[in-house]
Amino acid sequence: MRLIVTAGPTREYIDTVRFITNASGGRMGCAVARAAAEAGHHVTVLLAQGLVSSATSALTQNTTVVPFVTVEDLKGELRARFAECDALVMAAAVGDFRLEEPAKSKLSRSAGPINLRLLPTEDVVAAVCAAKRDDQVTITFAVEDGAVDEMDAKARAEMAAKKADYVVVNTPVAIGRDDSRACVLSASGVVLPWAMRSKQQLAREIVNLLTGSE
């Protein structure tokens, strides 16, 4: 099986030095990539630029690493490769906003207060999955908080909007940790129930789900 796995946070630049990002460390995506490669699958990891040097050593053979920076970078890399893959695991933490007009040089504090106008970014998974074939499988991730029923309902709605096959629902507590309280949902119901698992264990279960293994 040929898999694309995305991992890590996007960056949206404010000026030539500063950027908006999030706290994702890419652990979940890298764990899925490693589990898939160890199971003998060919894996392309679209990995956040800032994680390439630290995360690459944790990956194995059968793995190709392609860096990305912005949401547009990630979308472009996915569109270029999606038709050739059998499955996509979208574990990257994609930013929801970008600067309307990034500054062309470093901003100075001496200029005083600065107002930044943010615009919503395009939904990368929805854009890519618009060209999804019936024989391709996509798994997206949703970070939610609140009551379990509310989180599940939000995640299912997001999964349907993106035309994904499965959604992994977890909470903000998982960010930066080696374990995650998560569940996996499909349109037909609960595939993996809510439980605390190591990210390595969850990664193996995701790979088994993709390949139809127990």
PDB file of C-alpha atoms in Angstrom:
ATOM      1  CA  MET A   1       0.000   0.000   0.000  1.00  0.00           C
ATOM      2  CA  ARG A   2       1.168   3.538  -0.794  1.00  0.00           C
ATOM      3  CA  LEU A   3       0.396   5.962   2.010  1.00  0.00           C
ATOM      4  CA  ILE A   4       0.688   9.705   2.404  1.00  0.00           C
ATOM      5  CA  VAL A   5       0.942  10.842   6.018  1.00  0.00           C
ATOM      6  CA  THR A   6       1.030  14.512   6.998  1.00  0.00           C
ATOM      7  CA  ALA A   7       2.581  15.613  10.288  1.00  0.00           C
ATOM      8  CA  GLY A   8       3.323  18.775  12.207  1.00  0.00           C
ATOM      9  CA  PRO A   9       2.117  22.381  12.170  1.00  0.00           C
ATOM     10  CA  THR A  10       1.827  24.836   9.318  1.00  0.00           C
ATOM     11  CA  ARG A  11       3.320  28.321   9.506  1.00  0.00           C
ATOM     12  CA  GLU A  12       1.747  31.503   8.174  1.00  0.00           C
ATOM     13  CA  TYR A  13       4.211  34.361   8.061  1.00  0.00           C
ATOM     14  CA  ILE A  14       3.526  37.786   9.572  1.00  0.00           C
ATOM     15  CA  ASP A  15       6.757  39.245   8.208  1.00  0.00           C
ATOM     16  CA  THR A  16      10.062  37.803   7.021  1.00  0.00           C
ATOM     17  CA  VAL A  17      10.890  36.483  10.512  1.00  0.00           C
ATOM     18  CA  ARG A  18       7.707  35.963  12.527  1.00  0.00           C
ATOM     19  CA  PHE A  19       4.871  33.569  11.880  1.00  0.00           C
ATOM     20  CA  ILE A  20       1.608  32.163  13.252  1.00  0.00           C
ATOM     21  CA  THR A  21       1.696  28.474  14.103  1.00  0.00           C
ATOM     22  CA  ASN A  22       0.375  26.021  16.699  1.00  0.00           C
ATOM     23  CA  ALA A  23       1.724  23.688  19.371  1.00  0.00           C
ATOM     24  CA  SER A  24       1.700  20.451  17.347  1.00  0.00           C
ATOM     25  CA  GLY A  25       4.921  18.468  17.567  1.00  0.00           C
ATOM     26  CA  GLY A  26       4.064  16.006  14.787  1.00  0.00           C
ATOM     27  CA  ARG A  27       4.280  12.967  17.086  1.00  0.00           C
ATOM     28  CA  MET A  28       1.041  11.352  15.922  1.00  0.00           C
ATOM     29  CA  GLY A  29       1.761  11.678  12.218  1.00  0.00           C
ATOM     30  CA  CYS A  30       5.312  10.416  12.612  1.00  0.00           C
ATOM     31  CA  ALA A  31       4.050   7.462  14.674  1.00  0.00           C
ATOM     32  CA  VAL A  32       1.611   6.518  11.888  1.00  0.00           C
ATOM     33  CA  ALA A  33       4.351   6.848   9.267  1.00  0.00           C
ATOM     34  CA  ARG A  34       6.695   4.636  11.259  1.00  0.00           C
ATOM     35  CA  ALA A  35       4.021   2.002  11.944  1.00  0.00           C
ATOM     36  CA  ALA A  36       3.070   1.882   8.266  1.00  0.00           C
ATOM     37  CA  ALA A  37       6.680   1.603   7.107  1.00  0.00           C
ATOM     38  CA  GLU A  38       7.406  -1.139   9.646  1.00  0.00           C
ATOM     39  CA  ALA A  39       4.373  -3.019   8.291  1.00  0.00           C
ATOM     40  CA  GLY A  40       5.986  -2.959   4.843  1.00  0.00           C
ATOM     41  CA  HIS A  41       4.043  -0.130   3.228  1.00  0.00           C
ATOM     42  CA  HIS A  42       5.633   2.631   1.149  1.00  0.00           C
ATOM     43  CA  VAL A  43       5.141   5.921   2.974  1.00  0.00           C
ATOM     44  CA  THR A  44       5.506   9.537   1.932  1.00  0.00           C
ATOM     45  CA  VAL A  45       5.589  11.848   4.939  1.00  0.00           C
ATOM     46  CA  LEU A  46       4.693  15.477   4.340  1.00  0.00           C
ATOM     47  CA  LEU A  47       6.452  16.915   7.374  1.00  0.00           C
ATOM     48  CA  ALA A  48       6.492  20.428   8.799  1.00  0.00           C
ATOM     49  CA  GLN A  49       9.776  22.113   7.893  1.00  0.00           C
ATOM     50  CA  GLY A  50      10.716  22.840  11.500  1.00  0.00           C
ATOM     51  CA  LEU A  51      10.490  19.147  12.433  1.00  0.00           C
ATOM     52  CA  VAL A  52      12.505  17.626   9.591  1.00  0.00           C
ATOM     53  CA  SER A  53      15.860  17.433  11.391  1.00  0.00           C
ATOM     54  CA  SER A  54      14.457  16.139  14.691  1.00  0.00           C
ATOM     55  CA  ALA A  55      11.803  13.740  13.386  1.00  0.00           C
ATOM     56  CA  THR A  56      13.546  12.141  10.421  1.00  0.00           C
ATOM     57  CA  SER A  57      15.766   9.966  12.631  1.00  0.00           C
ATOM     58  CA  ALA A  58      12.639   8.376  14.146  1.00  0.00           C
ATOM     59  CA  LEU A  59      11.374   7.274  10.740  1.00  0.00           C
ATOM     60  CA  THR A  60      12.415   4.084   8.984  1.00  0.00           C
ATOM     61  CA  GLN A  61      13.146   2.789   5.522  1.00  0.00           C
ATOM     62  CA  ASN A  62      10.333   2.732   2.949  1.00  0.00           C
ATOM     63  CA  THR A  63       9.776   6.374   3.930  1.00  0.00           C
ATOM     64  CA  THR A  64      10.179   9.502   1.818  1.00  0.00           C
ATOM     65  CA  VAL A  65      10.141  12.834   3.676  1.00  0.00           C
ATOM     66  CA  VAL A  66       8.874  15.969   1.925  1.00  0.00           C
ATOM     67  CA  PRO A  67       8.901  19.250   3.893  1.00  0.00           C
ATOM     68  CA  PHE A  68       6.171  21.886   3.870  1.00  0.00           C
ATOM     69  CA  VAL A  69       5.821  25.296   5.497  1.00  0.00           C
ATOM     70  CA  THR A  70       2.504  27.011   4.778  1.00  0.00           C
ATOM     71  CA  VAL A  71      -1.015  25.732   4.201  1.00  0.00           C
ATOM     72  CA  GLU A  72      -0.574  26.459   0.491  1.00  0.00           C
ATOM     73  CA  ASP A  73       2.675  24.446   0.455  1.00  0.00           C
ATOM     74  CA  LEU A  74       0.932  21.474   2.046  1.00  0.00           C
ATOM     75  CA  LYS A  75      -2.029  21.692  -0.310  1.00  0.00           C
ATOM     76  CA  GLY A  76       0.280  21.821  -3.326  1.00  0.00           C
ATOM     77  CA  GLU A  77       2.299  18.796  -2.203  1.00  0.00           C
ATOM     78  CA  LEU A  78      -0.883  16.813  -1.537  1.00  0.00           C
ATOM     79  CA  ARG A  79      -2.424  17.663  -4.887  1.00  0.00           C
ATOM     80  CA  ALA A  80       0.767  16.632  -6.669  1.00  0.00           C
ATOM     81  CA  ARG A  81       0.842  13.222  -4.953  1.00  0.00           C
ATOM     82  CA  PHE A  82      -2.713  12.281  -3.993  1.00  0.00           C
ATOM     83  CA  ALA A  83      -3.633  10.520  -7.238  1.00  0.00           C
ATOM     84  CA  GLU A  84      -0.754   8.050  -6.770  1.00  0.00           C
ATOM     85  CA  CYS A  85      -1.590   7.021  -3.202  1.00  0.00           C
ATOM     86  CA  ASP A  86      -3.903   4.373  -1.799  1.00  0.00           C
ATOM     87  CA  ALA A  87      -4.517   6.138   1.503  1.00  0.00           C
ATOM     88  CA  LEU A  88      -4.073   9.538   3.140  1.00  0.00           C
ATOM     89  CA  VAL A  89      -3.666  10.045   6.879  1.00  0.00           C
ATOM     90  CA  MET A  90      -4.089  13.759   7.517  1.00  0.00           C
ATOM     91  CA  ALA A  91      -2.460  14.196  10.930  1.00  0.00           C
ATOM     92  CA  ALA A  92      -0.900  17.616  10.259  1.00  0.00           C
ATOM     93  CA  ALA A  93      -2.148  20.525  12.370  1.00  0.00           C
ATOM     94  CA  VAL A  94      -3.259  22.863   9.604  1.00  0.00           C
ATOM     95  CA  GLY A  95      -3.676  26.518  10.533  1.00  0.00           C
ATOM     96  CA  ASP A  96      -7.150  27.994  10.186  1.00  0.00           C
ATOM     97  CA  PHE A  97      -5.980  31.532   9.412  1.00  0.00           C
ATOM     98  CA  ARG A  98      -3.369  33.365   7.349  1.00  0.00           C
ATOM     99  CA  LEU A  99      -2.289  36.981   7.081  1.00  0.00           C
ATOM    100  CA  GLU A 100      -4.128  38.978   4.449  1.00  0.00           C
ATOM    101  CA  GLU A 101      -0.905  40.830   3.604  1.00  0.00           C
ATOM    102  CA  PRO A 102       2.338  39.558   5.179  1.00  0.00           C
ATOM    103  CA  ALA A 103       4.937  42.304   5.557  1.00  0.00           C
ATOM    104  CA  LYS A 104       7.738  42.196   3.003  1.00  0.00           C
ATOM    105  CA  SER A 105      10.373  43.017   5.647  1.00  0.00           C
ATOM    106  CA  LYS A 106      10.814  42.573   9.388  1.00  0.00           C
ATOM    107  CA  LEU A 107       8.397  44.696  11.384  1.00  0.00           C
ATOM    108  CA  SER A 108       9.871  46.974  14.045  1.00  0.00           C
ATOM    109  CA  ARG A 109       8.361  47.520  17.480  1.00  0.00           C
ATOM    110  CA  SER A 110       9.302  51.203  17.190  1.00  0.00           C
ATOM    111  CA  ALA A 111       6.512  51.543  14.629  1.00  0.00           C
ATOM    112  CA  GLY A 112       4.015  51.125  17.473  1.00  0.00           C
ATOM    113  CA  PRO A 113       0.859  48.979  17.610  1.00  0.00           C
ATOM    114  CA  ILE A 114       0.122  46.812  14.592  1.00  0.00           C
ATOM    115  CA  ASN A 115      -3.251  45.479  13.492  1.00  0.00           C
ATOM    116  CA  LEU A 116      -3.134  42.116  11.730  1.00  0.00           C
ATOM    117  CA  ARG A 117      -6.011  41.091   9.478  1.00  0.00           C
ATOM    118  CA  LEU A 118      -6.445  37.323   9.349  1.00  0.00           C
ATOM    119  CA  LEU A 119      -8.315  35.446   6.636  1.00  0.00           C
ATOM    120  CA  PRO A 120      -9.549  31.838   6.846  1.00  0.00           C
ATOM    121  CA  THR A 121      -7.368  29.305   5.055  1.00  0.00           C
ATOM    122  CA  GLU A 122      -8.816  26.818   2.601  1.00  0.00           C
ATOM    123  CA  ASP A 123      -9.845  23.414   3.967  1.00  0.00           C
ATOM    124  CA  VAL A 124      -6.945  21.352   2.623  1.00  0.00           C
ATOM    125  CA  VAL A 125      -8.552  17.934   3.101  1.00  0.00           C
ATOM    126  CA  ALA A 126     -11.795  18.996   1.435  1.00  0.00           C
ATOM    127  CA  ALA A 127      -9.864  20.503  -1.476  1.00  0.00           C
ATOM    128  CA  VAL A 128      -7.788  17.364  -2.015  1.00  0.00           C
ATOM    129  CA  CYS A 129     -10.616  14.884  -1.414  1.00  0.00           C
ATOM    130  CA  ALA A 130     -12.734  16.551  -4.086  1.00  0.00           C
ATOM    131  CA  ALA A 131     -10.704  14.364  -6.478  1.00  0.00           C
ATOM    132  CA  LYS A 132     -10.843  11.249  -4.264  1.00  0.00           C
ATOM    133  CA  ARG A 133     -11.438   7.900  -5.976  1.00  0.00           C
ATOM    134  CA  ASP A 134     -13.604   5.144  -4.527  1.00  0.00           C
ATOM    135  CA  ASP A 135     -10.534   2.960  -3.981  1.00  0.00           C
ATOM    136  CA  GLN A 136      -8.733   5.586  -1.881  1.00  0.00           C
ATOM    137  CA  VAL A 137      -9.097   5.813   1.900  1.00  0.00           C
ATOM    138  CA  THR A 138      -8.712   9.046   3.850  1.00  0.00           C
ATOM    139  CA  ILE A 139      -8.400   9.548   7.583  1.00  0.00           C
ATOM    140  CA  THR A 140      -8.579  13.025   9.057  1.00  0.00           C
ATOM    141  CA  PHE A 141      -8.004  14.240  12.611  1.00  0.00           C
ATOM    142  CA  ALA A 142     -10.160  16.551  14.728  1.00  0.00           C
ATOM    143  CA  VAL A 143      -9.106  18.217  17.968  1.00  0.00           C
ATOM    144  CA  GLU A 144     -12.239  18.880  20.020  1.00  0.00           C
ATOM    145  CA  ASP A 145     -13.185  19.593  23.610  1.00  0.00           C
ATOM    146  CA  GLY A 146     -16.428  19.362  25.545  1.00  0.00           C
ATOM    147  CA  ALA A 147     -18.803  16.486  26.195  1.00  0.00           C
ATOM    148  CA  VAL A 148     -18.098  13.264  24.282  1.00  0.00           C
ATOM    149  CA  ASP A 149     -21.399  13.359  22.379  1.00  0.00           C
ATOM    150  CA  GLU A 150     -20.734  16.935  21.288  1.00  0.00           C
ATOM    151  CA  MET A 151     -17.183  16.139  20.200  1.00  0.00           C
ATOM    152  CA  ASP A 152     -18.350  13.111  18.228  1.00  0.00           C
ATOM    153  CA  ALA A 153     -21.102  15.097  16.501  1.00  0.00           C
ATOM    154  CA  LYS A 154     -18.730  17.913  15.505  1.00  0.00           C
ATOM    155  CA  ALA A 155     -16.143  15.451  14.234  1.00  0.00           C
ATOM    156  CA  ARG A 156     -18.695  13.491  12.182  1.00  0.00           C
ATOM    157  CA  ALA A 157     -19.944  16.697  10.575  1.00  0.00           C
ATOM    158  CA  GLU A 158     -16.367  17.678   9.745  1.00  0.00           C
ATOM    159  CA  MET A 159     -15.645  14.219   8.323  1.00  0.00           C
ATOM    160  CA  ALA A 160     -18.685  14.423   6.054  1.00  0.00           C
ATOM    161  CA  ALA A 161     -17.793  17.928   4.871  1.00  0.00           C
ATOM    162  CA  LYS A 162     -14.270  16.784   3.993  1.00  0.00           C
ATOM    163  CA  LYS A 163     -15.505  13.565   2.320  1.00  0.00           C
ATOM    164  CA  ALA A 164     -13.157  11.566   4.545  1.00  0.00           C
ATOM    165  CA  ASP A 165     -13.736   7.912   5.406  1.00  0.00           C
ATOM    166  CA  TYR A 166     -12.676   8.099   9.052  1.00  0.00           C
ATOM    167  CA  VAL A 167     -11.954  10.758  11.646  1.00  0.00           C
ATOM    168  CA  VAL A 168      -9.687  10.405  14.669  1.00  0.00           C
ATOM    169  CA  VAL A 169     -11.090  12.577  17.452  1.00  0.00           C
ATOM    170  CA  ASN A 170      -8.812  13.700  20.258  1.00  0.00           C
ATOM    171  CA  THR A 171      -8.547  16.574  22.716  1.00  0.00           C
ATOM    172  CA  PRO A 172      -6.070  19.461  23.110  1.00  0.00           C
ATOM    173  CA  VAL A 173      -4.462  17.582  26.017  1.00  0.00           C
ATOM    174  CA  ALA A 174      -2.844  15.233  23.459  1.00  0.00           C
ATOM    175  CA  ILE A 175      -0.713  18.022  21.976  1.00  0.00           C
ATOM    176  CA  GLY A 176       2.941  17.531  22.849  1.00  0.00           C
ATOM    177  CA  ARG A 177       2.344  14.241  24.683  1.00  0.00           C
ATOM    178  CA  ASP A 178       3.256  10.653  23.844  1.00  0.00           C
ATOM    179  CA  ASP A 179      -0.261   9.413  24.577  1.00  0.00           C
ATOM    180  CA  SER A 180      -3.715  10.490  23.510  1.00  0.00           C
ATOM    181  CA  ARG A 181      -7.297  10.019  24.639  1.00  0.00           C
ATOM    182  CA  ALA A 182      -8.970   9.445  21.300  1.00  0.00           C
ATOM    183  CA  CYS A 183     -11.575   7.571  19.327  1.00  0.00           C
ATOM    184  CA  VAL A 184     -12.013   6.741  15.635  1.00  0.00           C
ATOM    185  CA  LEU A 185     -15.343   7.278  13.900  1.00  0.00           C
ATOM    186  CA  SER A 186     -16.740   6.433  10.483  1.00  0.00           C
ATOM    187  CA  ALA A 187     -20.039   7.381   8.877  1.00  0.00           C
ATOM    188  CA  SER A 188     -21.533   4.146  10.207  1.00  0.00           C
ATOM    189  CA  GLY A 189     -20.457   4.526  13.828  1.00  0.00           C
ATOM    190  CA  VAL A 190     -17.625   4.042  16.313  1.00  0.00           C
ATOM    191  CA  VAL A 191     -14.642   2.131  14.929  1.00  0.00           C
ATOM    192  CA  LEU A 192     -12.361   2.515  17.961  1.00  0.00           C
ATOM    193  CA  PRO A 193     -13.939   3.689  21.236  1.00  0.00           C
ATOM    194  CA  TRP A 194     -12.681   6.502  23.418  1.00  0.00           C
ATOM    195  CA  ALA A 195      -9.637   5.328  25.378  1.00  0.00           C
ATOM    196  CA  MET A 196      -6.222   6.511  26.496  1.00  0.00           C
ATOM    197  CA  ARG A 197      -3.579   4.957  24.250  1.00  0.00           C
ATOM    198  CA  SER A 198       0.040   5.626  23.460  1.00  0.00           C
ATOM    199  CA  LYS A 199       0.394   7.339  20.113  1.00  0.00           C
ATOM    200  CA  GLN A 200       2.406   4.337  18.913  1.00  0.00           C
ATOM    201  CA  GLN A 201      -0.494   2.002  19.765  1.00  0.00           C
ATOM    202  CA  LEU A 202      -3.035   4.311  18.130  1.00  0.00           C
ATOM    203  CA  ALA A 203      -0.803   4.525  15.051  1.00  0.00           C
ATOM    204  CA  ARG A 204      -0.704   0.729  14.716  1.00  0.00           C
ATOM    205  CA  GLU A 205      -4.485   0.561  15.039  1.00  0.00           C
ATOM    206  CA  ILE A 206      -4.864   3.215  12.328  1.00  0.00           C
ATOM    207  CA  VAL A 207      -2.572   1.257   9.986  1.00  0.00           C
ATOM    208  CA  ASN A 208      -4.530  -1.940  10.722  1.00  0.00           C
ATOM    209  CA  LEU A 209      -7.729  -0.079   9.911  1.00  0.00           C
ATOM    210  CA  LEU A 210      -6.321   1.052   6.561  1.00  0.00           C
ATOM    211  CA  THR A 211      -5.215  -2.436   5.613  1.00  0.00           C
ATOM    212  CA  GLY A 212      -8.229  -4.310   6.994  1.00  0.00           C
ATOM    213  CA  SER A 213      -6.111  -6.177   9.559  1.00  0.00           C
ATOM    214  CA  GLU A 214      -7.232  -7.050  13.066  1.00  0.00           C
TER     215      GLU A 214
END
